Amino acid sequence: MTEFRGKPAYLQLADTLRRRIETGEIPNGAPLPSAAELMKEFSVSSTVVKNGISVLRTDGLVVGHQGKAVFAQYPPVVAPPPWATPLVDAAHALADLVQEMAEGLRVEPAKAREVLSTWRAASEQLPEPLRAGLGRDRG
């Protein structure tokens, strides 16, 4: 980067590209400038460009296609953490079970045990800080 702003160059690059994506200067689905173009524009190395793009990828603001380009993605798309999908699925199964009970339907005890077991197993996969923040250590 041409000027020192108290931040590593790759974060300055990421911040600039983030602003361009969020304001639509780089529209959703449009390719970002090539690594060579970014190196020239920002007077940085290829490592700075790669690290800056990596930050945007982690934030869900870009997606790369091997052999093609890196494309803007706004609003950002971020993959859920690995524990989220099983937890949501277990919560839906538990809600369905409670709904059946609320409607006065007979629920097989084996089914109830299976749903509760799935819920407990999924909730045990939550990261410890999240579990602690919920104030519970059990499913």
Tab-separated table of N, CA and C in Angstrom:
chain	number	residue	atom	x	y	z
A	1	MET	N	0.864	-1.163	0.000
A	1	MET	CA	0.000	0.000	0.000
A	1	MET	C	0.910	1.226	0.000
A	2	THR	N	0.427	2.260	-0.557
A	2	THR	CA	1.258	3.439	-0.671
A	2	THR	C	1.341	4.246	0.613
A	3	GLU	N	0.422	4.035	1.529
A	3	GLU	CA	0.493	4.793	2.778
A	3	GLU	C	0.237	3.873	3.965
A	4	PHE	N	0.931	4.143	5.051
A	4	PHE	CA	0.788	3.335	6.262
A	4	PHE	C	-0.403	3.866	7.054
A	5	ARG	N	-1.345	2.976	7.374
A	5	ARG	CA	-2.539	3.392	8.113
A	5	ARG	C	-2.676	2.620	9.426
A	6	GLY	N	-1.571	2.051	9.925
A	6	GLY	CA	-1.626	1.333	11.184
A	6	GLY	C	-2.230	-0.048	11.073
A	7	LYS	N	-2.392	-0.538	9.882
A	7	LYS	CA	-3.008	-1.831	9.608
A	7	LYS	C	-2.165	-2.555	8.578
A	8	PRO	N	-2.089	-3.891	8.677
A	8	PRO	CA	-1.348	-4.622	7.639
A	8	PRO	C	-1.920	-4.327	6.248
A	9	ALA	N	-1.039	-4.364	5.267
A	9	ALA	CA	-1.436	-4.029	3.890
A	9	ALA	C	-2.560	-4.927	3.381
A	10	TYR	N	-2.536	-6.222	3.721
A	10	TYR	CA	-3.582	-7.116	3.208
A	10	TYR	C	-4.953	-6.750	3.766
A	11	LEU	N	-4.999	-6.241	5.012
A	11	LEU	CA	-6.287	-5.810	5.579
A	11	LEU	C	-6.754	-4.502	4.940
A	12	GLN	N	-5.805	-3.610	4.612
A	12	GLN	CA	-6.170	-2.384	3.916
A	12	GLN	C	-6.748	-2.707	2.537
A	13	LEU	N	-6.101	-3.643	1.848
A	13	LEU	CA	-6.596	-4.076	0.536
A	13	LEU	C	-7.988	-4.678	0.680
A	14	ALA	N	-8.165	-5.574	1.664
A	14	ALA	CA	-9.472	-6.204	1.886
A	14	ALA	C	-10.529	-5.154	2.196
A	15	ASP	N	-10.193	-4.168	3.027
A	15	ASP	CA	-11.153	-3.112	3.375
A	15	ASP	C	-11.580	-2.314	2.142
A	16	THR	N	-10.622	-1.987	1.295
A	16	THR	CA	-10.932	-1.221	0.079
A	16	THR	C	-11.838	-2.027	-0.847
A	17	LEU	N	-11.492	-3.303	-1.056
A	17	LEU	CA	-12.323	-4.144	-1.927
A	17	LEU	C	-13.698	-4.384	-1.302
A	18	ARG	N	-13.740	-4.535	0.010
A	18	ARG	CA	-15.030	-4.718	0.712
A	18	ARG	C	-15.937	-3.507	0.440
A	19	ARG	N	-15.386	-2.303	0.580
A	19	ARG	CA	-16.179	-1.085	0.314
A	19	ARG	C	-16.682	-1.074	-1.130
A	20	ARG	N	-15.819	-1.460	-2.060
A	20	ARG	CA	-16.215	-1.466	-3.473
A	20	ARG	C	-17.351	-2.464	-3.728
A	21	ILE	N	-17.299	-3.600	-3.050
A	21	ILE	CA	-18.347	-4.609	-3.215
A	21	ILE	C	-19.637	-4.138	-2.551
A	22	GLU	N	-19.537	-3.614	-1.330
A	22	GLU	CA	-20.737	-3.193	-0.593
A	22	GLU	C	-21.440	-2.010	-1.247
A	23	THR	N	-20.684	-1.123	-1.900
A	23	THR	CA	-21.291	0.037	-2.551
A	23	THR	C	-21.760	-0.261	-3.972
A	24	GLY	N	-21.411	-1.446	-4.483
A	24	GLY	CA	-21.814	-1.803	-5.834
A	24	GLY	C	-20.836	-1.372	-6.897
A	25	GLU	N	-19.737	-0.737	-6.493
A	25	GLU	CA	-18.712	-0.376	-7.476
A	25	GLU	C	-18.219	-1.653	-8.173
A	26	ILE	N	-18.118	-2.724	-7.394
A	26	ILE	CA	-17.911	-4.059	-7.969
A	26	ILE	C	-19.240	-4.776	-7.723
A	27	PRO	N	-20.083	-4.914	-8.730
A	27	PRO	CA	-21.423	-5.482	-8.533
A	27	PRO	C	-21.401	-6.961	-8.157
A	28	ASN	N	-22.476	-7.393	-7.540
A	28	ASN	CA	-22.642	-8.809	-7.203
A	28	ASN	C	-22.475	-9.653	-8.461
A	29	GLY	N	-21.623	-10.672	-8.373
A	29	GLY	CA	-21.396	-11.567	-9.501
A	29	GLY	C	-20.306	-11.121	-10.450
A	30	ALA	N	-19.838	-9.892	-10.300
A	30	ALA	CA	-18.786	-9.401	-11.193
A	30	ALA	C	-17.418	-9.889	-10.722
A	31	PRO	N	-16.513	-10.114	-11.659
A	31	PRO	CA	-15.166	-10.524	-11.257
A	31	PRO	C	-14.404	-9.362	-10.636
A	32	LEU	N	-13.589	-9.691	-9.644
A	32	LEU	CA	-12.677	-8.702	-9.094
A	32	LEU	C	-11.544	-8.497	-10.099
A	33	PRO	N	-10.820	-7.392	-9.977
A	33	PRO	CA	-9.645	-7.245	-10.839
A	33	PRO	C	-8.693	-8.424	-10.605
A	34	SER	N	-7.891	-8.742	-11.594
A	34	SER	CA	-6.939	-9.855	-11.475
A	34	SER	C	-5.900	-9.537	-10.404
A	35	ALA	N	-5.213	-10.573	-9.961
A	35	ALA	CA	-4.154	-10.388	-8.964
A	35	ALA	C	-3.112	-9.401	-9.485
A	36	ALA	N	-2.752	-9.526	-10.747
A	36	ALA	CA	-1.757	-8.616	-11.324
A	36	ALA	C	-2.253	-7.169	-11.304
A	37	GLU	N	-3.531	-6.980	-11.629
A	37	GLU	CA	-4.100	-5.623	-11.607
A	37	GLU	C	-4.120	-5.059	-10.186
A	38	LEU	N	-4.472	-5.895	-9.220
A	38	LEU	CA	-4.496	-5.428	-7.827
A	38	LEU	C	-3.088	-5.124	-7.323
A	39	MET	N	-2.115	-5.968	-7.704
A	39	MET	CA	-0.729	-5.718	-7.310
A	39	MET	C	-0.259	-4.368	-7.833
A	40	LYS	N	-0.612	-4.078	-9.070
A	40	LYS	CA	-0.197	-2.813	-9.682
A	40	LYS	C	-0.931	-1.625	-9.050
A	41	GLU	N	-2.260	-1.749	-8.899
A	41	GLU	CA	-3.053	-0.644	-8.349
A	41	GLU	C	-2.638	-0.273	-6.929
A	42	PHE	N	-2.376	-1.289	-6.092
A	42	PHE	CA	-2.083	-1.031	-4.689
A	42	PHE	C	-0.589	-1.066	-4.366
A	43	SER	N	0.246	-1.330	-5.360
A	43	SER	CA	1.697	-1.419	-5.167
A	43	SER	C	2.046	-2.402	-4.058
A	44	VAL	N	1.518	-3.622	-4.189
A	44	VAL	CA	1.731	-4.659	-3.186
A	44	VAL	C	2.182	-5.945	-3.860
A	45	SER	N	2.614	-6.891	-3.038
A	45	SER	CA	3.056	-8.185	-3.542
A	45	SER	C	1.870	-9.113	-3.778
A	46	SER	N	2.150	-10.231	-4.438
A	46	SER	CA	1.100	-11.218	-4.668
A	46	SER	C	0.616	-11.822	-3.344
A	47	THR	N	1.500	-11.916	-2.362
A	47	THR	CA	1.115	-12.444	-1.049
A	47	THR	C	0.091	-11.542	-0.379
A	48	VAL	N	0.275	-10.250	-0.482
A	48	VAL	CA	-0.683	-9.301	0.097
A	48	VAL	C	-2.035	-9.459	-0.586
A	49	VAL	N	-2.032	-9.587	-1.910
A	49	VAL	CA	-3.288	-9.763	-2.650
A	49	VAL	C	-3.964	-11.061	-2.233
A	50	LYS	N	-3.210	-12.167	-2.194
A	50	LYS	CA	-3.792	-13.461	-1.806
A	50	LYS	C	-4.382	-13.406	-0.403
A	51	ASN	N	-3.663	-12.798	0.533
A	51	ASN	CA	-4.162	-12.710	1.912
A	51	ASN	C	-5.387	-11.803	2.012
A	52	GLY	N	-5.401	-10.714	1.262
A	52	GLY	CA	-6.562	-9.815	1.271
A	52	GLY	C	-7.805	-10.499	0.708
A	53	ILE	N	-7.634	-11.227	-0.387
A	53	ILE	CA	-8.748	-11.966	-0.984
A	53	ILE	C	-9.219	-13.056	-0.028
A	54	SER	N	-8.288	-13.680	0.675
A	54	SER	CA	-8.637	-14.726	1.642
A	54	SER	C	-9.538	-14.171	2.747
A	55	VAL	N	-9.262	-12.959	3.195
A	55	VAL	CA	-10.111	-12.322	4.213
A	55	VAL	C	-11.532	-12.150	3.673
A	56	LEU	N	-11.637	-11.683	2.435
A	56	LEU	CA	-12.962	-11.488	1.828
A	56	LEU	C	-13.682	-12.811	1.618
A	57	ARG	N	-12.919	-13.859	1.285
A	57	ARG	CA	-13.516	-15.190	1.115
A	57	ARG	C	-14.080	-15.671	2.454
A	58	THR	N	-13.312	-15.504	3.527
A	58	THR	CA	-13.763	-15.895	4.862
A	58	THR	C	-15.015	-15.128	5.267
A	59	ASP	N	-15.104	-13.867	4.875
A	59	ASP	CA	-16.268	-13.034	5.196
A	59	ASP	C	-17.455	-13.300	4.275
A	60	GLY	N	-17.271	-14.174	3.279
A	60	GLY	CA	-18.361	-14.520	2.374
A	60	GLY	C	-18.624	-13.500	1.288
A	61	LEU	N	-17.695	-12.561	1.100
A	61	LEU	CA	-17.899	-11.492	0.118
A	61	LEU	C	-17.402	-11.831	-1.280
A	62	VAL	N	-16.615	-12.897	-1.406
A	62	VAL	CA	-16.145	-13.318	-2.722
A	62	VAL	C	-16.179	-14.833	-2.803
A	63	VAL	N	-16.233	-15.308	-4.019
A	63	VAL	CA	-16.152	-16.747	-4.280
A	63	VAL	C	-15.248	-16.920	-5.495
A	64	GLY	N	-14.330	-17.876	-5.384
A	64	GLY	CA	-13.402	-18.106	-6.481
A	64	GLY	C	-13.813	-19.312	-7.292
A	65	HIS	N	-13.536	-19.254	-8.567
A	65	HIS	CA	-13.773	-20.382	-9.455
A	65	HIS	C	-12.444	-20.728	-10.116
A	66	GLN	N	-11.936	-21.922	-9.805
A	66	GLN	CA	-10.627	-22.352	-10.264
A	66	GLN	C	-10.446	-22.108	-11.761
A	67	GLY	N	-9.367	-21.442	-12.091
A	67	GLY	CA	-9.050	-21.193	-13.487
A	67	GLY	C	-9.830	-20.061	-14.122
A	68	LYS	N	-10.725	-19.448	-13.375
A	68	LYS	CA	-11.517	-18.355	-13.943
A	68	LYS	C	-11.166	-17.052	-13.247
A	69	ALA	N	-11.857	-16.755	-12.159
A	69	ALA	CA	-11.644	-15.490	-11.462
A	69	ALA	C	-12.228	-15.594	-10.058
A	70	VAL	N	-12.116	-14.501	-9.339
A	70	VAL	CA	-12.759	-14.358	-8.035
A	70	VAL	C	-13.902	-13.378	-8.256
A	71	PHE	N	-15.107	-13.746	-7.794
A	71	PHE	CA	-16.299	-12.953	-8.065
A	71	PHE	C	-16.880	-12.364	-6.782
A	72	ALA	N	-17.415	-11.143	-6.900
A	72	ALA	CA	-18.075	-10.491	-5.770
A	72	ALA	C	-19.343	-11.249	-5.415
A	73	GLN	N	-19.654	-11.245	-4.140
A	73	GLN	CA	-20.836	-11.946	-3.641
A	73	GLN	C	-21.466	-11.060	-2.569
A	74	TYR	N	-22.479	-10.275	-2.974
A	74	TYR	CA	-23.110	-9.373	-2.009
A	74	TYR	C	-24.608	-9.394	-2.200
A	75	PRO	N	-25.375	-9.645	-1.149
A	75	PRO	CA	-24.912	-9.779	0.225
A	75	PRO	C	-24.055	-11.028	0.393
A	76	PRO	N	-23.188	-11.006	1.420
A	76	PRO	CA	-22.264	-12.118	1.606
A	76	PRO	C	-22.970	-13.425	1.908
A	77	VAL	N	-22.351	-14.496	1.476
A	77	VAL	CA	-22.849	-15.835	1.759
A	77	VAL	C	-21.779	-16.532	2.591
A	78	VAL	N	-22.137	-16.872	3.792
A	78	VAL	CA	-21.193	-17.514	4.692
A	78	VAL	C	-21.732	-18.901	5.021
A	79	ALA	N	-20.884	-19.892	4.866
A	79	ALA	CA	-21.292	-21.264	5.189
A	79	ALA	C	-21.534	-21.380	6.689
A	80	PRO	N	-22.572	-22.077	7.072
A	80	PRO	CA	-22.821	-22.250	8.507
A	80	PRO	C	-21.732	-23.104	9.133
A	81	PRO	N	-21.488	-22.908	10.422
A	81	PRO	CA	-20.499	-23.763	11.085
A	81	PRO	C	-20.982	-25.207	11.076
A	82	PRO	N	-20.071	-26.166	11.209
A	82	PRO	CA	-20.439	-27.574	11.068
A	82	PRO	C	-21.474	-28.058	12.076
A	83	TRP	N	-21.586	-27.413	13.205
A	83	TRP	CA	-22.539	-27.854	14.226
A	83	TRP	C	-23.943	-27.306	13.986
A	84	ALA	N	-24.099	-26.308	13.138
A	84	ALA	CA	-25.382	-25.617	12.999
A	84	ALA	C	-26.464	-26.469	12.341
A	85	THR	N	-26.158	-27.106	11.227
A	85	THR	CA	-27.177	-27.865	10.500
A	85	THR	C	-27.734	-29.022	11.329
A	86	PRO	N	-26.885	-29.846	11.966
A	86	PRO	CA	-27.454	-30.909	12.803
A	86	PRO	C	-28.299	-30.368	13.956
A	87	LEU	N	-27.898	-29.240	14.515
A	87	LEU	CA	-28.663	-28.658	15.623
A	87	LEU	C	-30.030	-28.163	15.138
A	88	VAL	N	-30.059	-27.509	14.001
A	88	VAL	CA	-31.323	-27.018	13.449
A	88	VAL	C	-32.233	-28.194	13.073
A	89	ASP	N	-31.648	-29.226	12.451
A	89	ASP	CA	-32.440	-30.410	12.099
A	89	ASP	C	-33.036	-31.061	13.350
A	90	ALA	N	-32.225	-31.175	14.401
A	90	ALA	CA	-32.704	-31.772	15.654
A	90	ALA	C	-33.786	-30.908	16.290
A	91	ALA	N	-33.642	-29.602	16.211
A	91	ALA	CA	-34.656	-28.696	16.764
A	91	ALA	C	-35.981	-28.844	16.020
A	92	HIS	N	-35.919	-29.002	14.699
A	92	HIS	CA	-37.147	-29.202	13.919
A	92	HIS	C	-37.825	-30.518	14.309
A	93	ALA	N	-37.028	-31.570	14.467
A	93	ALA	CA	-37.597	-32.863	14.864
A	93	ALA	C	-38.238	-32.760	16.238
A	94	LEU	N	-37.589	-32.031	17.134
A	94	LEU	CA	-38.137	-31.847	18.478
A	94	LEU	C	-39.429	-31.024	18.425
A	95	ALA	N	-39.449	-29.982	17.610
A	95	ALA	CA	-40.654	-29.168	17.455
A	95	ALA	C	-41.802	-29.987	16.869
A	96	ASP	N	-41.490	-30.836	15.897
A	96	ASP	CA	-42.523	-31.702	15.312
A	96	ASP	C	-43.106	-32.642	16.368
A	97	LEU	N	-42.239	-33.180	17.212
A	97	LEU	CA	-42.682	-34.080	18.280
A	97	LEU	C	-43.604	-33.350	19.262
A	98	VAL	N	-43.205	-32.159	19.654
A	98	VAL	CA	-44.029	-31.371	20.581
A	98	VAL	C	-45.361	-31.017	19.925
A	99	GLN	N	-45.337	-30.699	18.625
A	99	GLN	CA	-46.575	-30.381	17.904
A	99	GLN	C	-47.528	-31.570	17.918
A	100	GLU	N	-46.996	-32.758	17.665
A	100	GLU	CA	-47.821	-33.965	17.692
A	100	GLU	C	-48.458	-34.135	19.078
A	101	MET	N	-47.669	-33.935	20.112
A	101	MET	CA	-48.185	-34.073	21.473
A	101	MET	C	-49.251	-33.020	21.752
A	102	ALA	N	-49.019	-31.781	21.284
A	102	ALA	CA	-49.976	-30.692	21.506
A	102	ALA	C	-51.301	-30.959	20.800
A	103	GLU	N	-51.253	-31.689	19.691
A	103	GLU	CA	-52.465	-32.019	18.956
A	103	GLU	C	-53.145	-33.267	19.515
A	104	GLY	N	-52.572	-33.800	20.582
A	104	GLY	CA	-53.174	-34.960	21.228
A	104	GLY	C	-52.893	-36.277	20.536
A	105	LEU	N	-51.914	-36.263	19.622
A	105	LEU	CA	-51.558	-37.494	18.928
A	105	LEU	C	-50.691	-38.365	19.837
A	106	ARG	N	-50.823	-39.648	19.650
A	106	ARG	CA	-50.016	-40.566	20.453
A	106	ARG	C	-48.602	-40.592	19.882
A	107	VAL	N	-47.638	-40.368	20.755
A	107	VAL	CA	-46.228	-40.392	20.356
A	107	VAL	C	-45.595	-41.638	20.946
A	108	GLU	N	-45.003	-42.430	20.089
A	108	GLU	CA	-44.334	-43.641	20.549
A	108	GLU	C	-43.141	-43.257	21.421
A	109	PRO	N	-43.018	-43.880	22.595
A	109	PRO	CA	-41.877	-43.572	23.471
A	109	PRO	C	-40.520	-43.748	22.786
A	110	ALA	N	-40.390	-44.759	21.934
A	110	ALA	CA	-39.116	-44.983	21.240
A	110	ALA	C	-38.786	-43.800	20.324
A	111	LYS	N	-39.815	-43.255	19.667
A	111	LYS	CA	-39.613	-42.104	18.793
A	111	LYS	C	-39.191	-40.895	19.624
A	112	ALA	N	-39.860	-40.680	20.753
A	112	ALA	CA	-39.516	-39.555	21.624
A	112	ALA	C	-38.082	-39.676	22.123
A	113	ARG	N	-37.676	-40.885	22.528
A	113	ARG	CA	-36.300	-41.098	22.995
A	113	ARG	C	-35.290	-40.814	21.881
A	114	GLU	N	-35.616	-41.255	20.667
A	114	GLU	CA	-34.712	-41.028	19.528
A	114	GLU	C	-34.552	-39.535	19.242
A	115	VAL	N	-35.678	-38.799	19.241
A	115	VAL	CA	-35.630	-37.354	18.972
A	115	VAL	C	-34.830	-36.650	20.066
A	116	LEU	N	-35.062	-36.993	21.309
A	116	LEU	CA	-34.316	-36.374	22.411
A	116	LEU	C	-32.839	-36.722	22.340
A	117	SER	N	-32.530	-37.952	21.994
A	117	SER	CA	-31.135	-38.369	21.875
A	117	SER	C	-30.429	-37.589	20.762
A	118	THR	N	-31.120	-37.419	19.646
A	118	THR	CA	-30.554	-36.654	18.531
A	118	THR	C	-30.327	-35.204	18.945
A	119	TRP	N	-31.287	-34.615	19.666
A	119	TRP	CA	-31.155	-33.244	20.148
A	119	TRP	C	-29.944	-33.110	21.080
A	120	ARG	N	-29.824	-34.033	22.017
A	120	ARG	CA	-28.707	-33.969	22.966
A	120	ARG	C	-27.362	-34.112	22.250
A	121	ALA	N	-27.294	-35.046	21.318
A	121	ALA	CA	-26.042	-35.251	20.574
A	121	ALA	C	-25.674	-34.003	19.776
A	122	ALA	N	-26.663	-33.388	19.151
A	122	ALA	CA	-26.402	-32.178	18.362
A	122	ALA	C	-25.985	-31.017	19.258
A	123	SER	N	-26.650	-30.861	20.399
A	123	SER	CA	-26.317	-29.743	21.286
A	123	SER	C	-24.951	-29.925	21.930
A	124	GLU	N	-24.499	-31.162	22.074
A	124	GLU	CA	-23.162	-31.407	22.616
A	124	GLU	C	-22.070	-30.991	21.645
A	125	GLN	N	-22.412	-30.805	20.376
A	125	GLN	CA	-21.434	-30.392	19.374
A	125	GLN	C	-21.223	-28.879	19.337
A	126	LEU	N	-22.032	-28.142	20.098
A	126	LEU	CA	-21.830	-26.695	20.164
A	126	LEU	C	-20.448	-26.400	20.731
A	127	PRO	N	-19.781	-25.379	20.227
A	127	PRO	CA	-18.494	-25.000	20.805
A	127	PRO	C	-18.674	-24.641	22.288
A	128	GLU	N	-17.694	-24.976	23.092
A	128	GLU	CA	-17.776	-24.769	24.543
A	128	GLU	C	-18.121	-23.320	24.914
A	129	PRO	N	-17.497	-22.302	24.305
A	129	PRO	CA	-17.861	-20.921	24.690
A	129	PRO	C	-19.344	-20.615	24.433
A	130	LEU	N	-19.901	-21.173	23.374
A	130	LEU	CA	-21.316	-20.956	23.074
A	130	LEU	C	-22.185	-21.671	24.099
A	131	ARG	N	-21.828	-22.888	24.412
A	131	ARG	CA	-22.579	-23.635	25.430
A	131	ARG	C	-22.535	-22.897	26.764
A	132	ALA	N	-21.357	-22.412	27.122
A	132	ALA	CA	-21.214	-21.677	28.383
A	132	ALA	C	-22.045	-20.398	28.355
A	133	GLY	N	-22.073	-19.736	27.205
A	133	GLY	CA	-22.842	-18.502	27.074
A	133	GLY	C	-24.337	-18.728	27.188
A	134	LEU	N	-24.781	-19.931	26.871
A	134	LEU	CA	-26.198	-20.257	26.992
A	134	LEU	C	-26.550	-20.631	28.428
A	135	GLY	N	-25.523	-20.785	29.262
A	135	GLY	CA	-25.750	-21.069	30.671
A	135	GLY	C	-26.151	-22.505	30.946
A	136	ARG	N	-25.944	-23.358	29.962
A	136	ARG	CA	-26.306	-24.757	30.128
A	136	ARG	C	-25.175	-25.613	29.590
A	137	ASP	N	-24.970	-26.698	30.229
A	137	ASP	CA	-23.970	-27.633	29.766
A	137	ASP	C	-24.601	-28.964	29.396
A	138	ARG	N	-25.919	-28.945	29.227
A	138	ARG	CA	-26.610	-30.188	28.881
A	138	ARG	C	-27.542	-29.917	27.713
A	139	GLY	N	-27.905	-30.973	27.010
A	139	GLY	CA	-28.783	-30.840	25.835
A	139	GLY	C	-30.222	-30.825	26.204
